[in-house]
PDB file of C-alpha atoms in Angstrom:
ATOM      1  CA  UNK A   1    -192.680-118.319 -41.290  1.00  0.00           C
ATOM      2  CA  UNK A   2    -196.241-118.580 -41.157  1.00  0.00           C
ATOM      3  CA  UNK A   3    -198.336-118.905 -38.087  1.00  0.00           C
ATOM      4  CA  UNK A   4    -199.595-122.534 -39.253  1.00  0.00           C
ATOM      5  CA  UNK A   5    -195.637-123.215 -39.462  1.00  0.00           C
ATOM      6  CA  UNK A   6    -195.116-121.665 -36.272  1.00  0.00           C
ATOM      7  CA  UNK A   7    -197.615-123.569 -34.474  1.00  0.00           C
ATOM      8  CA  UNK A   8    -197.048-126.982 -36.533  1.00  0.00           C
ATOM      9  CA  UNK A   9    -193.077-126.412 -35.427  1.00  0.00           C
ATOM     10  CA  UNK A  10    -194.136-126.296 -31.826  1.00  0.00           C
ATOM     11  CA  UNK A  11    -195.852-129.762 -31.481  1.00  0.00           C
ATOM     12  CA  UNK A  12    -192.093-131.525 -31.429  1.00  0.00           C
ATOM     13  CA  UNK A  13    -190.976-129.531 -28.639  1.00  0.00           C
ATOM     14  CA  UNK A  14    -194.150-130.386 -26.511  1.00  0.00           C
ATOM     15  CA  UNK A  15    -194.366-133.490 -26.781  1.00  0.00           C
ATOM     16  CA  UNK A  16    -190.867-133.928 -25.639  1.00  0.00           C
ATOM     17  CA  UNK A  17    -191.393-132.079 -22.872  1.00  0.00           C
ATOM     18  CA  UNK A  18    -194.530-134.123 -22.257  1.00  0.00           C
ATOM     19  CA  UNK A  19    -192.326-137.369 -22.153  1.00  0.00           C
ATOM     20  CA  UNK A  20    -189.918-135.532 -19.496  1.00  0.00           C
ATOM     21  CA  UNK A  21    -192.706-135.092 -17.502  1.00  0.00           C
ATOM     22  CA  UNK A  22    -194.176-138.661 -17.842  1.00  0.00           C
ATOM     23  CA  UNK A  23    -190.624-139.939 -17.225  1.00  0.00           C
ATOM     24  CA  UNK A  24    -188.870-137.491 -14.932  1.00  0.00           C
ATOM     25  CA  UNK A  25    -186.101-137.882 -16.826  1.00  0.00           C
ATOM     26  CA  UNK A  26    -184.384-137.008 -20.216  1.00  0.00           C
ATOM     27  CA  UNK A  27    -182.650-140.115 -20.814  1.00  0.00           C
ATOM     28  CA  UNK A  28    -185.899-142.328 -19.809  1.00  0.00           C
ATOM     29  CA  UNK A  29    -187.857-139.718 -22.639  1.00  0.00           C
ATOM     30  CA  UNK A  30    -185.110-140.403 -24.989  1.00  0.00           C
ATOM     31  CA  UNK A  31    -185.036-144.157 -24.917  1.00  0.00           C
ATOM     32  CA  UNK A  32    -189.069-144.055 -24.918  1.00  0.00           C
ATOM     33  CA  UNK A  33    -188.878-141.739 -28.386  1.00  0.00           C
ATOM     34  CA  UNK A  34    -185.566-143.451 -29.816  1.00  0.00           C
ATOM     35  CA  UNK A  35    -183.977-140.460 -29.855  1.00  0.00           C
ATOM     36  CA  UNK A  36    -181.060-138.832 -28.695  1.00  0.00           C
ATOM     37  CA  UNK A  37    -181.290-137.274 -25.203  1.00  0.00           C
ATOM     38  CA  UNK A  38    -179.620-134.273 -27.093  1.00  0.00           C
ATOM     39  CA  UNK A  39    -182.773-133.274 -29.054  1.00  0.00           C
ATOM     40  CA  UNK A  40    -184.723-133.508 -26.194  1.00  0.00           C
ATOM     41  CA  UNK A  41    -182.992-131.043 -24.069  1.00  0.00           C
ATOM     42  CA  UNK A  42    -183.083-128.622 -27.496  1.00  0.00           C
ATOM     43  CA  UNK A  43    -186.653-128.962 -27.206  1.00  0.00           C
ATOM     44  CA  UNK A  44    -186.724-127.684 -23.559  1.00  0.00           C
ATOM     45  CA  UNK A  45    -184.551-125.522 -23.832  1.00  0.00           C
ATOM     46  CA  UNK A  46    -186.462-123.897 -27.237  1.00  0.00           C
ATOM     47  CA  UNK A  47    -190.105-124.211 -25.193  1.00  0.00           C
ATOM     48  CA  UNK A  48    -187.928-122.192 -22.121  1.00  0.00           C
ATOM     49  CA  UNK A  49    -186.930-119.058 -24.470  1.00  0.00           C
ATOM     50  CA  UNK A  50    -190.201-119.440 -26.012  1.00  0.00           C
ATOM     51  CA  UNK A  51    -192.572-118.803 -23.252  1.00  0.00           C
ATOM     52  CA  UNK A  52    -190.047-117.217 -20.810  1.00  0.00           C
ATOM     53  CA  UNK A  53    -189.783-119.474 -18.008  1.00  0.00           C
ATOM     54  CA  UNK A  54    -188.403-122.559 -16.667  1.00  0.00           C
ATOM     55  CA  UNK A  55    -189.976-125.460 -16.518  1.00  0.00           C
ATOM     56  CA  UNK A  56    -187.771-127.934 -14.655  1.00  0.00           C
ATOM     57  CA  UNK A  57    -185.909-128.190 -11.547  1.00  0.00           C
ATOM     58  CA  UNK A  58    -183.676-131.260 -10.949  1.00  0.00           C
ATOM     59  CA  UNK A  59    -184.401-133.155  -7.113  1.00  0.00           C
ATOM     60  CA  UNK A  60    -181.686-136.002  -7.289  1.00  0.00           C
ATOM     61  CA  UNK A  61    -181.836-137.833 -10.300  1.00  0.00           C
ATOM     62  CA  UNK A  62    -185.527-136.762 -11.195  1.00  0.00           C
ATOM     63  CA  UNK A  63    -187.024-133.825 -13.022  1.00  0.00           C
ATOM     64  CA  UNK A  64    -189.574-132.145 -11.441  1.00  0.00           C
ATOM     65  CA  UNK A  65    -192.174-129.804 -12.633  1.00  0.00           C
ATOM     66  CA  UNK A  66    -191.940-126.264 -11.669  1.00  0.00           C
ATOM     67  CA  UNK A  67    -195.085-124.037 -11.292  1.00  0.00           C
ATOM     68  CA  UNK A  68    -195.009-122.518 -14.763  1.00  0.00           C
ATOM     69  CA  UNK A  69    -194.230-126.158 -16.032  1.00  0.00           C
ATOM     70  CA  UNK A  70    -197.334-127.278 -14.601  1.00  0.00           C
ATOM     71  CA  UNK A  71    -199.158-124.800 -16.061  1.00  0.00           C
ATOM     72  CA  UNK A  72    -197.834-125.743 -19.029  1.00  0.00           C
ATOM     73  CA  UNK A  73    -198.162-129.447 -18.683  1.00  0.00           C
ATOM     74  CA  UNK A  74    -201.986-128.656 -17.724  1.00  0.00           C
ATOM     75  CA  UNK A  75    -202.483-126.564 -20.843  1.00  0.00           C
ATOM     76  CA  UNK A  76    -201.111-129.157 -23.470  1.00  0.00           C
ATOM     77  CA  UNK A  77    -200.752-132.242 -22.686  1.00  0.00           C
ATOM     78  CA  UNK A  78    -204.767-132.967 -23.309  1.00  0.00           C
ATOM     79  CA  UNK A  79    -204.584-131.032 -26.432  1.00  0.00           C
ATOM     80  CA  UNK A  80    -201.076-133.271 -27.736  1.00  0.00           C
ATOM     81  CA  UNK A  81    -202.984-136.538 -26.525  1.00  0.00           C
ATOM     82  CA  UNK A  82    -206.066-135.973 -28.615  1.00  0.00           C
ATOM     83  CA  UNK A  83    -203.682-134.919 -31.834  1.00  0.00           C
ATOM     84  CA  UNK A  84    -201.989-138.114 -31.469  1.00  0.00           C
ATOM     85  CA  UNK A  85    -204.861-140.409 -31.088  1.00  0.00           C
ATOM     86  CA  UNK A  86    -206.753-138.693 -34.050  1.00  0.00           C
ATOM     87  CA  UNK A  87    -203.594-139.260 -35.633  1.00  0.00           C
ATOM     88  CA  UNK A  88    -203.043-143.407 -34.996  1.00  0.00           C
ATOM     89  CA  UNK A  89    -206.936-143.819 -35.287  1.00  0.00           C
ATOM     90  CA  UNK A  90    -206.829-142.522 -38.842  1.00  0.00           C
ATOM     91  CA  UNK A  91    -203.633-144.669 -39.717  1.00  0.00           C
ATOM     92  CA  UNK A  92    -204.936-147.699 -37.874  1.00  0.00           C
ATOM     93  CA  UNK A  93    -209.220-147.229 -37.416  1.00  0.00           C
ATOM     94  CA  UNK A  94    -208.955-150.200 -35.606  1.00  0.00           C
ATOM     95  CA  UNK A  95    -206.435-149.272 -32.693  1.00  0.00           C
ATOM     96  CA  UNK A  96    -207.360-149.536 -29.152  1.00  0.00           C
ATOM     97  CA  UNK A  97    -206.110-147.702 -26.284  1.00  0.00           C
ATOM     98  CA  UNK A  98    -204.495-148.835 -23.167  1.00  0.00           C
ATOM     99  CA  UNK A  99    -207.010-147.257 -21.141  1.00  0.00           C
ATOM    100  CA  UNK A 100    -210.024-145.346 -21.025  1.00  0.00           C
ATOM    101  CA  UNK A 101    -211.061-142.639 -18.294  1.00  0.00           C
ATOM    102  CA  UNK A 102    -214.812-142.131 -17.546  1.00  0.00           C
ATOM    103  CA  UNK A 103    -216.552-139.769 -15.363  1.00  0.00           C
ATOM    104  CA  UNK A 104    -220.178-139.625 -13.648  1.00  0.00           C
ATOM    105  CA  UNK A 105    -222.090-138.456 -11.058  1.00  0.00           C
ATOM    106  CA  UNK A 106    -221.884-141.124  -7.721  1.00  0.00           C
ATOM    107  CA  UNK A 107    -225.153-142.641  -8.333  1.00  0.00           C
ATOM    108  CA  UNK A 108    -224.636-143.918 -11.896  1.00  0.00           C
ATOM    109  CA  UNK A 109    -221.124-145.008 -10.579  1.00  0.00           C
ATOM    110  CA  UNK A 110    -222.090-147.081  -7.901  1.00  0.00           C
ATOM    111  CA  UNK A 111    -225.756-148.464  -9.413  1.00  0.00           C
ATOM    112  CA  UNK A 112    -224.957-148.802 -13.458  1.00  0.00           C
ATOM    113  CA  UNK A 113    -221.115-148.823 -13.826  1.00  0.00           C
ATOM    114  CA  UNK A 114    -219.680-152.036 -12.764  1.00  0.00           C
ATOM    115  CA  UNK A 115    -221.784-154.184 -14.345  1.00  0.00           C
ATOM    116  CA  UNK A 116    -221.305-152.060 -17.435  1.00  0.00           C
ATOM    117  CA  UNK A 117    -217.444-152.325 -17.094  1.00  0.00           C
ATOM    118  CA  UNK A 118    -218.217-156.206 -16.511  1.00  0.00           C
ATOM    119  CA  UNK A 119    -219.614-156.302 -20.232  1.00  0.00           C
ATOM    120  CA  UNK A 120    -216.571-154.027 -21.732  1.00  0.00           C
ATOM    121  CA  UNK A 121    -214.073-156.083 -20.050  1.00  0.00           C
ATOM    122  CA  UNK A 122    -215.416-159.366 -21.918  1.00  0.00           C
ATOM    123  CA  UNK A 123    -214.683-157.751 -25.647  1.00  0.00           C
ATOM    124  CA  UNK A 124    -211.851-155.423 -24.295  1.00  0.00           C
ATOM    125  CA  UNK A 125    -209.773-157.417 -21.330  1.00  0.00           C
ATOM    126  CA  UNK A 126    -206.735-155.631 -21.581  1.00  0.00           C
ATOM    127  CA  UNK A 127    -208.425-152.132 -21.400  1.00  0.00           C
ATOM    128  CA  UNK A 128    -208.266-150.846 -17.931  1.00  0.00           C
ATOM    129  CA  UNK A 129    -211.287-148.588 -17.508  1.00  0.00           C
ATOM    130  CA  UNK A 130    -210.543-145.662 -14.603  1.00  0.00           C
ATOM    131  CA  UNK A 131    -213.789-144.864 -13.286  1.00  0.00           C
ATOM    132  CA  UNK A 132    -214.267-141.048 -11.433  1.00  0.00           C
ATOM    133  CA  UNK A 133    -217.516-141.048  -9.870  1.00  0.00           C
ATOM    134  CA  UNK A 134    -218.049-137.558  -8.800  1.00  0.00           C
ATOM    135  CA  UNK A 135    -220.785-135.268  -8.424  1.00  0.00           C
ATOM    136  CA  UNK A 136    -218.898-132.248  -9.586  1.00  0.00           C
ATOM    137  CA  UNK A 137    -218.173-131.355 -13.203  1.00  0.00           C
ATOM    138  CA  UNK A 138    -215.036-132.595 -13.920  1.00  0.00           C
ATOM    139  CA  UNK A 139    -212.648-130.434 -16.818  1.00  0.00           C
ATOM    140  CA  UNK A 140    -212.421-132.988 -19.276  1.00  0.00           C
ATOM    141  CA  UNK A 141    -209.248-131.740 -20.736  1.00  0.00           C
ATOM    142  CA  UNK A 142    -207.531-130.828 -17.409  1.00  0.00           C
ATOM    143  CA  UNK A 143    -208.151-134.306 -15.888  1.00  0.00           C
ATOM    144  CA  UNK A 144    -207.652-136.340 -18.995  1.00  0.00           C
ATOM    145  CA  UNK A 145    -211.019-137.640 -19.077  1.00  0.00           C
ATOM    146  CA  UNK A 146    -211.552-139.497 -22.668  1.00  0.00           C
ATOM    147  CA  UNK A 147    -215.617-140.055 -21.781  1.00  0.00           C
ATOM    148  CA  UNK A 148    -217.944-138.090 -19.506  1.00  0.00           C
ATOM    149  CA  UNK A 149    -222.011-139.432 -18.314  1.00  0.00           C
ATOM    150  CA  UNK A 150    -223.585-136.375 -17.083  1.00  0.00           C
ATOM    151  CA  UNK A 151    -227.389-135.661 -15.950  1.00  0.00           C
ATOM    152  CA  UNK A 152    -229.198-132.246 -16.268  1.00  0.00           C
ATOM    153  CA  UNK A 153    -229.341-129.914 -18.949  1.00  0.00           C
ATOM    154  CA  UNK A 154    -226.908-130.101 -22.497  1.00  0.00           C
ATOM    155  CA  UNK A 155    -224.397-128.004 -21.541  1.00  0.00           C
ATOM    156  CA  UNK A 156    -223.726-126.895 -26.082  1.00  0.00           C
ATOM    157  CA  UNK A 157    -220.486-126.274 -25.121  1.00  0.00           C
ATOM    158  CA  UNK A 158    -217.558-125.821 -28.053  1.00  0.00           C
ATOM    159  CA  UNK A 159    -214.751-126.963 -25.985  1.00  0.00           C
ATOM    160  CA  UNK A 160    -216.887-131.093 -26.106  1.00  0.00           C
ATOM    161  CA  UNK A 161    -219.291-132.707 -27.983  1.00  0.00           C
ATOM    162  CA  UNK A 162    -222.355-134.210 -26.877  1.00  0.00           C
ATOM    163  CA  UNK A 163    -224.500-137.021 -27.483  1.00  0.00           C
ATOM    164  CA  UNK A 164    -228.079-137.239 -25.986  1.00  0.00           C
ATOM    165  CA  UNK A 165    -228.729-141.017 -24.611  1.00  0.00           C
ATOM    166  CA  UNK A 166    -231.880-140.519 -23.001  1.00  0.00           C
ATOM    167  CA  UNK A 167    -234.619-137.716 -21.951  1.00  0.00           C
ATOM    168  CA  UNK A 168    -235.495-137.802 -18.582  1.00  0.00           C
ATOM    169  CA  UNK A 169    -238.205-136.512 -16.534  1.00  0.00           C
ATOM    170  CA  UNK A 170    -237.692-135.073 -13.015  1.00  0.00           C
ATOM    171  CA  UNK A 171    -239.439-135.897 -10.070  1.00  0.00           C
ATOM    172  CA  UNK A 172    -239.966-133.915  -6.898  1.00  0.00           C
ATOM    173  CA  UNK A 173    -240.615-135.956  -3.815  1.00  0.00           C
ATOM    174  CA  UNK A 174    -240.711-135.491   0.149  1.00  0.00           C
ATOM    175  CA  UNK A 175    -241.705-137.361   3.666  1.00  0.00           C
ATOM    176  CA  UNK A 176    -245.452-137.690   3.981  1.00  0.00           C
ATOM    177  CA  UNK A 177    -245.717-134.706   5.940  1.00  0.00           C
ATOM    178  CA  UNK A 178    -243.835-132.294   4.146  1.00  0.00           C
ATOM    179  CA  UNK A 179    -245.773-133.488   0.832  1.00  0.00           C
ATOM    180  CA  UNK A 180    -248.709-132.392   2.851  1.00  0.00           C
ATOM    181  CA  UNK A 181    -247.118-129.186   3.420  1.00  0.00           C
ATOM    182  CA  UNK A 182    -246.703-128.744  -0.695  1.00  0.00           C
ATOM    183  CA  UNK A 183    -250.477-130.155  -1.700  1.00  0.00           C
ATOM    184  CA  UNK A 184    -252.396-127.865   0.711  1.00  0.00           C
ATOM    185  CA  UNK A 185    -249.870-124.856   0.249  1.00  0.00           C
ATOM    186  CA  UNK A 186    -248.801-124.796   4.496  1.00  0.00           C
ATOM    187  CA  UNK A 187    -245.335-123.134   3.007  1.00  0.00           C
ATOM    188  CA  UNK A 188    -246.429-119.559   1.945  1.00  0.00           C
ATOM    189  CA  UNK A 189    -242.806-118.582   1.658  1.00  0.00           C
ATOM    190  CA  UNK A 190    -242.088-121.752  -0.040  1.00  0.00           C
ATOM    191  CA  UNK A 191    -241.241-125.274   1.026  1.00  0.00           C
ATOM    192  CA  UNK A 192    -237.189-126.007   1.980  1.00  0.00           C
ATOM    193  CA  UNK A 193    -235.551-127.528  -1.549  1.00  0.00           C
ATOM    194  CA  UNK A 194    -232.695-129.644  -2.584  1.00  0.00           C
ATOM    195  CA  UNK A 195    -231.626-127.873  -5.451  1.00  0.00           C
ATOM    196  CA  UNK A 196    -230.040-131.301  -7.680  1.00  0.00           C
ATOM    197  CA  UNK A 197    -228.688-132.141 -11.501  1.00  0.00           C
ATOM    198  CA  UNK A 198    -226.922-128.622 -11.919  1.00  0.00           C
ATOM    199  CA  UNK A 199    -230.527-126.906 -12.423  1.00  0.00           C
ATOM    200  CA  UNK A 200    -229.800-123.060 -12.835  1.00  0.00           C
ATOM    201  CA  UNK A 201    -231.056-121.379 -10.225  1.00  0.00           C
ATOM    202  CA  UNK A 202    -234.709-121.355 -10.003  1.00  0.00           C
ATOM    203  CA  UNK A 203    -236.766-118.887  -8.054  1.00  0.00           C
ATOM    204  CA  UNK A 204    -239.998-120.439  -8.247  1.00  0.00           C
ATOM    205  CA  UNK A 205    -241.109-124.659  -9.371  1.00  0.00           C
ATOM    206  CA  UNK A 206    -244.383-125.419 -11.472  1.00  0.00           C
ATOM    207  CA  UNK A 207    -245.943-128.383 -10.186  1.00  0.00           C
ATOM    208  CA  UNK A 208    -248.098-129.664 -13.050  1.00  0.00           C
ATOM    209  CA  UNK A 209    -250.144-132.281 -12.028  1.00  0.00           C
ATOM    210  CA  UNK A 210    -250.807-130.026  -8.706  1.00  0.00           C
ATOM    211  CA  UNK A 211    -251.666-127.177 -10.971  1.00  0.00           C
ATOM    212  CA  UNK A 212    -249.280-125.055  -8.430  1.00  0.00           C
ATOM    213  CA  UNK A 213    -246.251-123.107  -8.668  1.00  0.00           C
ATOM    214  CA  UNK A 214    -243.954-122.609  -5.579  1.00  0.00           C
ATOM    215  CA  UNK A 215    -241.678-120.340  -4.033  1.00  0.00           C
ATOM    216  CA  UNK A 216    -237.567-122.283  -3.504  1.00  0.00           C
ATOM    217  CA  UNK A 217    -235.857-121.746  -0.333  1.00  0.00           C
ATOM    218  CA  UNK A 218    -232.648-123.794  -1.186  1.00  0.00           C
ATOM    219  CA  UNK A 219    -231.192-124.754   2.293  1.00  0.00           C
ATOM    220  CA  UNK A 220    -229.220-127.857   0.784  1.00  0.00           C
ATOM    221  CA  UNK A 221    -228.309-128.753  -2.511  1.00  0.00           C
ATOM    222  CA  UNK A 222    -226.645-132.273  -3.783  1.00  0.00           C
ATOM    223  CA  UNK A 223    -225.696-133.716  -6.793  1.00  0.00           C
ATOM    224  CA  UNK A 224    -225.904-137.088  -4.587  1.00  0.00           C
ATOM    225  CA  UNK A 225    -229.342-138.458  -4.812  1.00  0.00           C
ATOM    226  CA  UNK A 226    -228.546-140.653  -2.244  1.00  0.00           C
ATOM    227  CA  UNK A 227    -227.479-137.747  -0.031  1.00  0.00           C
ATOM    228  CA  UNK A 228    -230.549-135.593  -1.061  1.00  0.00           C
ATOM    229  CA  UNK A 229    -232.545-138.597   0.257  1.00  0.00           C
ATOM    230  CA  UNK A 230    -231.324-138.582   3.332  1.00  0.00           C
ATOM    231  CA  UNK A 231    -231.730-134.868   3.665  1.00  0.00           C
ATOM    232  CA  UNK A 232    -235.285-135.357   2.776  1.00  0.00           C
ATOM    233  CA  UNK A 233    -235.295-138.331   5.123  1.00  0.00           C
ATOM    234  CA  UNK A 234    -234.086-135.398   7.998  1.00  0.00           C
ATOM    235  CA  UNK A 235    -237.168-133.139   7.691  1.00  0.00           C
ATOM    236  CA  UNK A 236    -234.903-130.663   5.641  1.00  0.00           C
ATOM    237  CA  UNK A 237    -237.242-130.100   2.533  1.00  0.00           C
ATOM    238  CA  UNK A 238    -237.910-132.145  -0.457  1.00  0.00           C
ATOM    239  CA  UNK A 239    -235.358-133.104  -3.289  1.00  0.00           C
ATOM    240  CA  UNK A 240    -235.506-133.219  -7.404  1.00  0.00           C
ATOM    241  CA  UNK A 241    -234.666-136.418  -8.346  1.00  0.00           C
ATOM    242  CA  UNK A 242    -233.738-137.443 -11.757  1.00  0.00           C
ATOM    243  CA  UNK A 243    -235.930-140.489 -12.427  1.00  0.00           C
ATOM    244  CA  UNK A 244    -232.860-142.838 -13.559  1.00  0.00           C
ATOM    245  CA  UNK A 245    -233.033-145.957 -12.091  1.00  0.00           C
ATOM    246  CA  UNK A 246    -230.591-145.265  -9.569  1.00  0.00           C
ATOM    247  CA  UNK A 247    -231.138-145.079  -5.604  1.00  0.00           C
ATOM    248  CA  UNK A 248    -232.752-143.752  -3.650  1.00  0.00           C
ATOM    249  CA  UNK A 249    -236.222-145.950  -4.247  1.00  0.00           C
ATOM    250  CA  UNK A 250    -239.651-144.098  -3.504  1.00  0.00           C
ATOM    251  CA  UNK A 251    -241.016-145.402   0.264  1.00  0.00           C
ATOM    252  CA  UNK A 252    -244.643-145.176   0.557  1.00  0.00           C
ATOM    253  CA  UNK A 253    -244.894-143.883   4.444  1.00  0.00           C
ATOM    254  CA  UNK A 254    -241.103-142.453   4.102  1.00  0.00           C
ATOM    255  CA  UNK A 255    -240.262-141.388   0.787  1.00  0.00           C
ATOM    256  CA  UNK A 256    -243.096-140.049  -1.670  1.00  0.00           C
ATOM    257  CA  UNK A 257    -243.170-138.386  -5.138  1.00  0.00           C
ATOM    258  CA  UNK A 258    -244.789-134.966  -4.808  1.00  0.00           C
ATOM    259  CA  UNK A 259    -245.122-134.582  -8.822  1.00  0.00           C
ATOM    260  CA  UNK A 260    -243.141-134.749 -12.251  1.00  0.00           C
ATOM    261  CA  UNK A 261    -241.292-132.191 -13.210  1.00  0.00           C
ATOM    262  CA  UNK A 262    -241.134-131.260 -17.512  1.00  0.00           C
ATOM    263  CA  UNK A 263    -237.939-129.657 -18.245  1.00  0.00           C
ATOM    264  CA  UNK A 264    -237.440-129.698 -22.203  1.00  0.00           C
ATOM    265  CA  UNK A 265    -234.243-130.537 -22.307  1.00  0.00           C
ATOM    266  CA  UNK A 266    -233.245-132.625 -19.366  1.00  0.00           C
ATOM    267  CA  UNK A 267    -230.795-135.459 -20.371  1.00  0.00           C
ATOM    268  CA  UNK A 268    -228.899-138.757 -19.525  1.00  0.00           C
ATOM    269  CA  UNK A 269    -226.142-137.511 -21.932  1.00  0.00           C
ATOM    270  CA  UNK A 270    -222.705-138.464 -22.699  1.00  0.00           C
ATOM    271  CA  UNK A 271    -219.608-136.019 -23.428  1.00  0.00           C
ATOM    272  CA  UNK A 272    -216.017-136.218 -24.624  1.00  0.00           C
ATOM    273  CA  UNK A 273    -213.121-133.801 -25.284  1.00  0.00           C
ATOM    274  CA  UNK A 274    -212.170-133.537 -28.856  1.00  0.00           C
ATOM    275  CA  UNK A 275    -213.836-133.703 -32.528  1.00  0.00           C
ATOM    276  CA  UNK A 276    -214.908-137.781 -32.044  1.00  0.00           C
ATOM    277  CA  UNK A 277    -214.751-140.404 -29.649  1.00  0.00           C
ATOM    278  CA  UNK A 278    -211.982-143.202 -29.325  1.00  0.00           C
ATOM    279  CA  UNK A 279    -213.379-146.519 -30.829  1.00  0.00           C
ATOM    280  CA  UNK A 280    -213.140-147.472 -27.233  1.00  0.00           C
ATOM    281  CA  UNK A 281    -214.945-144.703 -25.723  1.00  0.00           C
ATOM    282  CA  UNK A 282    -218.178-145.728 -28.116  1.00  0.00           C
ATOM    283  CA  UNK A 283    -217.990-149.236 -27.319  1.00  0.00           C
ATOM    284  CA  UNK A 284    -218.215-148.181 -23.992  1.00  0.00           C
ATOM    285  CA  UNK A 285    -220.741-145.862 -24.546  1.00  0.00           C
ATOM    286  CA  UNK A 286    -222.791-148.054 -26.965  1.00  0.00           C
ATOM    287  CA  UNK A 287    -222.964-150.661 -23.739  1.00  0.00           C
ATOM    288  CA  UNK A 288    -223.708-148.082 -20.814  1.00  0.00           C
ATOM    289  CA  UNK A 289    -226.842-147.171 -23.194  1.00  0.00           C
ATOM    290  CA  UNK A 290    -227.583-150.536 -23.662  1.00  0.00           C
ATOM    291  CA  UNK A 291    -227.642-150.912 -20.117  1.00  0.00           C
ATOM    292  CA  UNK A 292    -229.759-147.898 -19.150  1.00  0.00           C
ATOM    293  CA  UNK A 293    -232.899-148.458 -21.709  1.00  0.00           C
ATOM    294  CA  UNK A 294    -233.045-151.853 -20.431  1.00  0.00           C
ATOM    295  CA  UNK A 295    -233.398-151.165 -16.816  1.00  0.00           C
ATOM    296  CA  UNK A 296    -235.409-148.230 -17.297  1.00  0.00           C
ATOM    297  CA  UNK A 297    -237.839-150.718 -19.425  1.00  0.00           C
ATOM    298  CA  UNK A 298    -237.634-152.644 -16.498  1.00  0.00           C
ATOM    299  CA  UNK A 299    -239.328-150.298 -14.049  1.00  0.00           C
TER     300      UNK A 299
END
């Protein structure tokens, strides 16, 4: 046999263990396939002398995981998901899913997304969109995500793709007194920084319109605007925002930009697991952009 045979022979198997798991059961997976609860336990038990390991234990009436069956359950169940939608999309281009998960950082999730979920919910109704505002980079294909909106630098990785939605340009800004400090150089061993956007690390910071270039003491760092405000607000340095129109707002006598920052590539971008994006996942997408340009025309 082949290793394409091999590997085509195992997709079965998997996704009848993925129904035990989403079921806790072999019967409930059986009815849910129309199949007989037989051929499902083949499958487990074929994936079990496969791999080595065991991937069940019984608590009552349920099925639970054990660890190597959440490793494996973590590994393919992503992977199966995206075969199967690829799959029913080219049968049916037309298909929509049940639901769509989308990521971002906290800012866009509390300032852009629900009136952009307000707008998908009008053509799609019985969509349910799960939102995961985080500031941390979330695994796409670990946590299921079908649609990503990430800030900072394209990441070019081969495990996504990547669509640019629009360039940005950074902005440092500080309290009155510490953008003294920057303009007439006070900080010889450079000014306290809020390292934000998943910049690499950066030793030094060219200020254009200052003409200057800094030394970075990072004694905070956020992904949280918000939170880097309030840091700034506390005396504890100045923050890089990303100049979406997203909180926090620029306070003359509180909050102040220092100067732009040019990074070449420094993106409002949008990223999803697999070769294309669910019809759903670019309606989505197609509105959040919609959304964006307009407000930032708006400032």
């Amino acid at each position: 046999m082949t290793s394409f045979r091999k590997s085509l022979s195992m997709v079965k198997p998997i996704s009848h263990f993925l129904a035990v798991v989403a079921h806790h059961s072999v019967t409930r997976a059986a009815e849910e396939l129309d199949i007989a609860p037989a051929r499902i336990s083949e499958s487990l038990k074929h994936l079990e002398e496969i791999w080595n390991v065991r991937l069940f234990r019984r608590e009552g009436r349920q099925m639970k995981l054990t660890n190597a069956g959440q490793r494996a359950f973590e590994r393919y169940h992503h992977l199966i998901d995206n075969l199967f939608d690829a799959v029913n999309e080219d049968i049916d281009p037309h298909r929509v899913a049940s639901v769509l998960s989308v990521t971002c950082p906290i800012d866009i999730g509390s300032d852009m997304m629900p009136a952009v979920i307000r707008k998908f919910h009008h053509v799609y109704p019985d969509v349910e969109v799960k939102l995961f505002a985080s500031d941390q980079m979330i695994d796409m294909a670990d946590s299921n995500i079908d649609l990503a909106i990430r800030v900072g630098r394209l990441q070019r990785s081969h495990a996504h793709n990547e669509e640019e939605i629009v360039k940005i340009t950074p902005f440092l800004a500080a309290t009155p007194e510490i953008k003294r400090g920057i303009e007439e150089e006070i900080f010889p061993d450079g000014v306290p920084f809020i390292r934000l956007s998943r910049l690499p690390e950066m030793k030094v910071l060219t200020l254009p319109g200052l003409a200057k270039t800094i030394k970075l003491k990072t004694i905070a760092s956020s992904d949280n605007a918000v939170a880097a405000q309030q840091m700034t607000y506390d005396g504890l340095g100045a923050g890089l925002f990303s100049g979406l129109p997203t909180r926090p707002f620029l306070e003359p006598g509180k909050l102040e930009k220092v100067d732009e920052l040019g990074f070449e590539d420094f993106y409002a971008y949008a990223s999803w697991p697999g070769r294309r994006l669910s019809i759903t996942g670019r309606k989505f997408l197609d509105l959040f952009k919609l959304h964006l340009i307009r407000l930032l025309s708006e400032r």
